[in-house]
mmCIF file of C-alpha atoms in Angstrom:
data_model
loop_
_atom_site.group_PDB
_atom_site.id
_atom_site.type_symbol
_atom_site.label_atom_id
_atom_site.label_comp_id
_atom_site.label_asym_id
_atom_site.label_seq_id
_atom_site.Cartn_x
_atom_site.Cartn_y
_atom_site.Cartn_z
ATOM 1 C CA UNK A 1 0.393 -0.045 0.186
ATOM 2 C CA UNK A 2 1.092 3.518 -0.803
ATOM 3 C CA UNK A 3 1.869 6.110 2.028
ATOM 4 C CA UNK A 4 0.125 9.317 1.149
ATOM 5 C CA UNK A 5 0.862 11.441 3.895
ATOM 6 C CA UNK A 6 1.882 14.738 3.586
ATOM 7 C CA UNK A 7 3.273 16.621 6.172
ATOM 8 C CA UNK A 8 2.849 20.230 6.408
ATOM 9 C CA UNK A 9 4.546 22.772 8.128
ATOM 10 C CA UNK A 10 2.201 24.821 10.100
ATOM 11 C CA UNK A 11 3.052 28.847 9.988
ATOM 12 C CA UNK A 12 6.446 27.433 8.317
ATOM 13 C CA UNK A 13 6.739 25.199 11.193
ATOM 14 C CA UNK A 14 6.800 27.246 14.480
ATOM 15 C CA UNK A 15 8.697 24.198 16.556
ATOM 16 C CA UNK A 16 12.326 24.674 15.112
ATOM 17 C CA UNK A 17 12.014 28.559 14.593
ATOM 18 C CA UNK A 18 9.970 31.893 14.973
ATOM 19 C CA UNK A 19 6.654 31.091 13.394
ATOM 20 C CA UNK A 20 5.899 33.021 9.870
ATOM 21 C CA UNK A 21 9.549 33.921 9.601
ATOM 22 C CA UNK A 22 11.485 33.182 6.663
ATOM 23 C CA UNK A 23 13.574 30.943 8.911
ATOM 24 C CA UNK A 24 10.492 28.824 10.001
ATOM 25 C CA UNK A 25 9.684 28.444 5.777
ATOM 26 C CA UNK A 26 13.540 28.019 5.067
ATOM 27 C CA UNK A 27 14.094 25.290 7.778
ATOM 28 C CA UNK A 28 10.521 23.888 6.480
ATOM 29 C CA UNK A 29 11.930 23.830 2.790
ATOM 30 C CA UNK A 30 15.414 21.782 4.486
ATOM 31 C CA UNK A 31 13.228 19.331 6.043
ATOM 32 C CA UNK A 32 11.141 18.384 2.707
ATOM 33 C CA UNK A 33 7.954 19.514 4.025
ATOM 34 C CA UNK A 34 5.045 19.027 1.582
ATOM 35 C CA UNK A 35 3.583 22.423 1.836
ATOM 36 C CA UNK A 36 3.653 25.022 3.881
ATOM 37 C CA UNK A 37 0.585 27.306 6.043
ATOM 38 C CA UNK A 38 0.858 30.239 6.396
ATOM 39 C CA UNK A 39 -1.092 33.230 7.832
ATOM 40 C CA UNK A 40 -1.712 36.818 6.265
ATOM 41 C CA UNK A 41 -2.500 40.088 7.434
ATOM 42 C CA UNK A 42 -2.328 43.467 5.536
ATOM 43 C CA UNK A 43 -0.491 46.485 6.339
ATOM 44 C CA UNK A 44 -1.948 49.710 6.884
ATOM 45 C CA UNK A 45 -0.293 50.475 3.751
ATOM 46 C CA UNK A 46 -2.618 47.769 1.912
ATOM 47 C CA UNK A 47 0.806 45.271 1.632
ATOM 48 C CA UNK A 48 -0.089 41.898 2.498
ATOM 49 C CA UNK A 49 2.288 40.436 5.129
ATOM 50 C CA UNK A 50 2.696 37.443 6.549
ATOM 51 C CA UNK A 51 1.579 37.228 10.576
ATOM 52 C CA UNK A 52 -1.201 35.417 12.400
ATOM 53 C CA UNK A 53 -1.869 36.972 15.325
ATOM 54 C CA UNK A 54 -4.017 40.767 13.975
ATOM 55 C CA UNK A 55 -2.090 42.422 16.601
ATOM 56 C CA UNK A 56 1.963 42.474 16.842
ATOM 57 C CA UNK A 57 2.903 42.227 20.613
ATOM 58 C CA UNK A 58 2.579 38.058 20.699
ATOM 59 C CA UNK A 59 5.704 37.351 17.958
ATOM 60 C CA UNK A 60 7.741 41.498 18.203
ATOM 61 C CA UNK A 61 8.532 43.405 20.288
ATOM 62 C CA UNK A 62 6.156 46.018 18.294
ATOM 63 C CA UNK A 63 2.763 47.227 19.984
ATOM 64 C CA UNK A 64 -0.625 47.918 18.112
ATOM 65 C CA UNK A 65 -2.313 45.771 15.431
ATOM 66 C CA UNK A 66 -0.968 44.972 11.358
ATOM 67 C CA UNK A 67 -3.753 46.814 9.565
ATOM 68 C CA UNK A 68 -2.617 50.422 11.882
ATOM 69 C CA UNK A 69 1.266 49.826 10.947
ATOM 70 C CA UNK A 70 2.760 50.867 7.504
ATOM 71 C CA UNK A 71 5.222 47.665 6.279
ATOM 72 C CA UNK A 72 8.254 50.308 7.395
ATOM 73 C CA UNK A 73 6.981 50.550 10.774
ATOM 74 C CA UNK A 74 6.406 46.759 10.892
ATOM 75 C CA UNK A 75 9.922 45.647 9.461
ATOM 76 C CA UNK A 76 11.381 47.371 12.085
ATOM 77 C CA UNK A 77 10.463 44.924 14.828
ATOM 78 C CA UNK A 78 12.077 41.828 15.539
ATOM 79 C CA UNK A 79 9.859 38.878 15.312
ATOM 80 C CA UNK A 80 12.370 36.447 16.737
ATOM 81 C CA UNK A 81 13.987 36.868 19.684
ATOM 82 C CA UNK A 82 10.418 36.253 21.774
ATOM 83 C CA UNK A 83 11.854 33.060 20.415
ATOM 84 C CA UNK A 84 15.250 32.501 20.847
ATOM 85 C CA UNK A 85 18.638 35.028 21.003
ATOM 86 C CA UNK A 86 19.467 33.147 17.641
ATOM 87 C CA UNK A 87 16.643 34.860 15.844
ATOM 88 C CA UNK A 88 16.686 38.560 16.791
ATOM 89 C CA UNK A 89 17.082 39.842 13.237
ATOM 90 C CA UNK A 90 13.808 38.342 12.054
ATOM 91 C CA UNK A 91 11.316 40.325 10.580
ATOM 92 C CA UNK A 92 7.555 40.069 9.599
ATOM 93 C CA UNK A 93 8.060 39.089 5.785
ATOM 94 C CA UNK A 94 6.115 40.402 3.190
ATOM 95 C CA UNK A 95 3.631 37.729 1.240
ATOM 96 C CA UNK A 96 5.894 38.405 -1.837
ATOM 97 C CA UNK A 97 8.901 38.145 -0.015
ATOM 98 C CA UNK A 98 8.018 34.342 1.450
ATOM 99 C CA UNK A 99 6.567 33.483 -2.283
ATOM 100 C CA UNK A 100 10.307 34.186 -3.883
ATOM 101 C CA UNK A 101 11.737 32.123 -1.010
ATOM 102 C CA UNK A 102 9.460 28.964 -2.107
ATOM 103 C CA UNK A 103 10.149 30.221 -6.074
ATOM 104 C CA UNK A 104 14.340 30.762 -5.174
ATOM 105 C CA UNK A 105 14.311 26.785 -3.433
ATOM 106 C CA UNK A 106 12.051 25.838 -6.699
ATOM 107 C CA UNK A 107 8.831 24.614 -4.765
ATOM 108 C CA UNK A 108 6.449 26.155 -7.176
ATOM 109 C CA UNK A 109 3.974 22.982 -6.259
ATOM 110 C CA UNK A 110 3.038 24.372 -3.025
#
């Protein structure tokens, strides 16, 4: 019997890197997952960014809601230190950045 099990990295694999970050998605790709799950919110300037919560407090050093912050403001936040100091410089990625990473890694089947 053929095994059709698929493994998806929830929020990019938030157990091995800060959720919904390029670091998490890169690790998921290296682990040869079948796909990734991500969350998208719109910034104040209507740029799709990859973050689960409507507010930034849980996963960044910032305050407020994604929809109240511009992309520039969101990019200034630390989205990795809550997970580990080794991810101190992780930022909230745009959807375009995540799609570019997947394309770069030849992951069109996602």
